[in-house]
Amino acid sequence: MNTKLVMTSSAILMYAAGIILSFAPDLILQVLDLNTDQISLFLMQIVGALYFGFGMLNWMNKGRPIGGIYNRPVAIANLSHFMIAGLALLKGLLSNPALPAFIWALGILYIGFGIAFGLILIRHPPAD
């Protein structure tokens, strides 16, 4: 598995989410048809900062060996994030199939990244 591709693409996804949530939380809340009070805006910006930081972690580790015993904390953090969020999205989508198509796409993307990081975690990195 090409770990550099997985790390780079997940970093770009997280960068994009972090920037959008940090600088346009009101637009995201409106698209999701949620209340745009001050606490919701504040929490969306905090989540944006978390995504941006996670994206930075993945970007800085994209060229390093990852898998098996190498960079195990990075692999476990990514696996945890993507699988927990992916399963939560899947549960929400199965209970409410009328959710918008971008939520479905996001759920599929998250489950895909979760599986990829699970495989990265249990496999040794390819030899150079």
Short mmCIF file of C-alpha atoms in Angstrom, two decimals:
data_model
loop_
_atom_site.label_atom_id
_atom_site.label_comp_id
_atom_site.label_asym_id
_atom_site.label_seq_id
_atom_site.Cartn_x
_atom_site.Cartn_y
_atom_site.Cartn_z
CA MET A 1 0.00 0.00 0.00
CA ASN A 2 1.30 3.44 -0.87
CA THR A 3 1.41 5.07 2.56
CA LYS A 4 2.65 8.38 1.17
CA LEU A 5 -0.51 8.68 -0.94
CA VAL A 6 -2.77 7.82 2.02
CA MET A 7 -0.98 10.26 4.33
CA THR A 8 -0.96 13.05 1.74
CA SER A 9 -4.60 12.67 0.76
CA SER A 10 -5.77 12.48 4.38
CA ALA A 11 -3.67 15.56 5.19
CA ILE A 12 -5.25 17.51 2.33
CA LEU A 13 -8.74 16.43 3.42
CA MET A 14 -8.03 17.53 6.98
CA TYR A 15 -6.42 20.80 5.89
CA ALA A 16 -9.48 21.63 3.81
CA ALA A 17 -11.86 20.77 6.65
CA GLY A 18 -9.74 22.72 9.13
CA ILE A 19 -9.59 25.86 7.00
CA ILE A 20 -13.30 25.79 6.15
CA LEU A 21 -14.38 25.13 9.74
CA SER A 22 -12.01 27.77 11.11
CA PHE A 23 -12.84 30.58 8.72
CA ALA A 24 -16.42 29.85 7.61
CA PRO A 25 -18.17 28.04 10.46
CA ASP A 26 -21.36 30.02 9.90
CA LEU A 27 -21.64 28.76 6.31
CA ILE A 28 -21.14 25.16 7.39
CA LEU A 29 -23.79 25.49 10.11
CA GLN A 30 -26.22 26.99 7.60
CA VAL A 31 -25.59 24.19 5.08
CA LEU A 32 -26.22 21.64 7.81
CA ASP A 33 -29.32 23.58 8.91
CA LEU A 34 -28.01 23.98 12.45
CA ASN A 35 -28.28 26.84 14.90
CA THR A 36 -25.65 29.54 14.30
CA ASP A 37 -25.35 30.80 17.86
CA GLN A 38 -22.01 31.91 19.31
CA ILE A 39 -21.21 28.65 21.08
CA SER A 40 -21.80 26.61 17.90
CA LEU A 41 -19.54 28.95 15.91
CA PHE A 42 -16.89 28.74 18.61
CA LEU A 43 -17.03 24.92 18.73
CA MET A 44 -16.83 24.65 14.94
CA GLN A 45 -13.69 26.80 14.98
CA ILE A 46 -12.17 24.58 17.69
CA VAL A 47 -12.94 21.49 15.59
CA GLY A 48 -11.38 23.29 12.60
CA ALA A 49 -8.20 23.84 14.60
CA LEU A 50 -8.14 20.13 15.51
CA TYR A 51 -8.53 19.11 11.87
CA PHE A 52 -5.82 21.52 10.75
CA GLY A 53 -3.42 20.21 13.42
CA PHE A 54 -4.15 16.60 12.45
CA GLY A 55 -3.58 17.51 8.81
CA MET A 56 -0.24 19.03 9.77
CA LEU A 57 0.72 15.82 11.60
CA ASN A 58 -0.06 13.71 8.54
CA TRP A 59 1.67 16.11 6.14
CA MET A 60 4.86 16.17 8.21
CA ASN A 61 4.94 12.34 8.40
CA LYS A 62 4.02 11.56 4.80
CA GLY A 63 7.60 10.79 3.74
CA ARG A 64 8.49 8.64 6.73
CA PRO A 65 8.01 4.90 7.01
CA ILE A 66 4.67 4.11 8.61
CA GLY A 67 3.29 0.70 9.45
CA GLY A 68 4.12 -2.14 11.77
CA ILE A 69 6.29 -0.65 14.51
CA TYR A 70 7.21 2.49 12.53
CA ASN A 71 5.28 5.66 13.44
CA ARG A 72 2.76 3.50 15.27
CA PRO A 73 1.25 6.43 17.25
CA VAL A 74 0.50 8.28 13.99
CA ALA A 75 -1.11 5.20 12.47
CA ILE A 76 -3.20 4.50 15.59
CA ALA A 77 -4.31 8.14 15.89
CA ASN A 78 -5.44 8.16 12.26
CA LEU A 79 -7.11 4.76 12.55
CA SER A 80 -8.98 5.89 15.67
CA HIS A 81 -10.10 9.16 14.14
CA PHE A 82 -11.25 7.78 10.81
CA MET A 83 -12.90 4.61 12.12
CA ILE A 84 -14.75 6.25 15.01
CA ALA A 85 -15.98 9.14 12.85
CA GLY A 86 -16.69 6.79 9.93
CA LEU A 87 -18.76 4.44 12.06
CA ALA A 88 -20.64 7.38 13.59
CA LEU A 89 -21.38 8.69 10.09
CA LEU A 90 -22.44 5.22 8.95
CA LYS A 91 -24.77 4.85 11.92
CA GLY A 92 -26.31 8.26 11.24
CA LEU A 93 -26.69 7.53 7.54
CA LEU A 94 -28.32 4.15 8.11
CA SER A 95 -30.80 5.65 10.57
CA ASN A 96 -31.52 8.63 8.30
CA PRO A 97 -30.90 7.77 4.62
CA ALA A 98 -32.36 11.12 3.49
CA LEU A 99 -29.23 13.00 4.55
CA PRO A 100 -27.52 15.00 1.79
CA ALA A 101 -25.26 13.25 -0.73
CA PHE A 102 -22.11 14.99 0.57
CA ILE A 103 -22.68 13.35 3.98
CA TRP A 104 -22.85 9.97 2.21
CA ALA A 105 -19.64 10.77 0.33
CA LEU A 106 -17.95 11.87 3.55
CA GLY A 107 -19.03 8.66 5.29
CA ILE A 108 -17.66 6.49 2.50
CA LEU A 109 -14.42 8.51 2.46
CA TYR A 110 -14.00 8.15 6.22
CA ILE A 111 -14.63 4.40 6.19
CA GLY A 112 -12.14 4.07 3.32
CA PHE A 113 -9.46 5.98 5.20
CA GLY A 114 -10.23 3.94 8.33
CA ILE A 115 -9.68 0.69 6.45
CA ALA A 116 -6.51 2.06 4.83
CA PHE A 117 -5.03 3.09 8.18
CA GLY A 118 -6.04 -0.27 9.67
CA LEU A 119 -4.08 -2.02 6.93
CA ILE A 120 -1.16 0.36 7.40
CA LEU A 121 -1.13 -0.38 11.11
CA ILE A 122 -0.95 -4.17 10.77
CA ARG A 123 1.46 -4.30 7.82
CA HIS A 124 5.14 -3.51 7.78
CA PRO A 125 6.14 -0.62 5.54
CA PRO A 126 7.48 -1.54 2.11
CA ALA A 127 11.25 -1.69 1.75
CA ASP A 128 12.85 1.20 -0.13
#
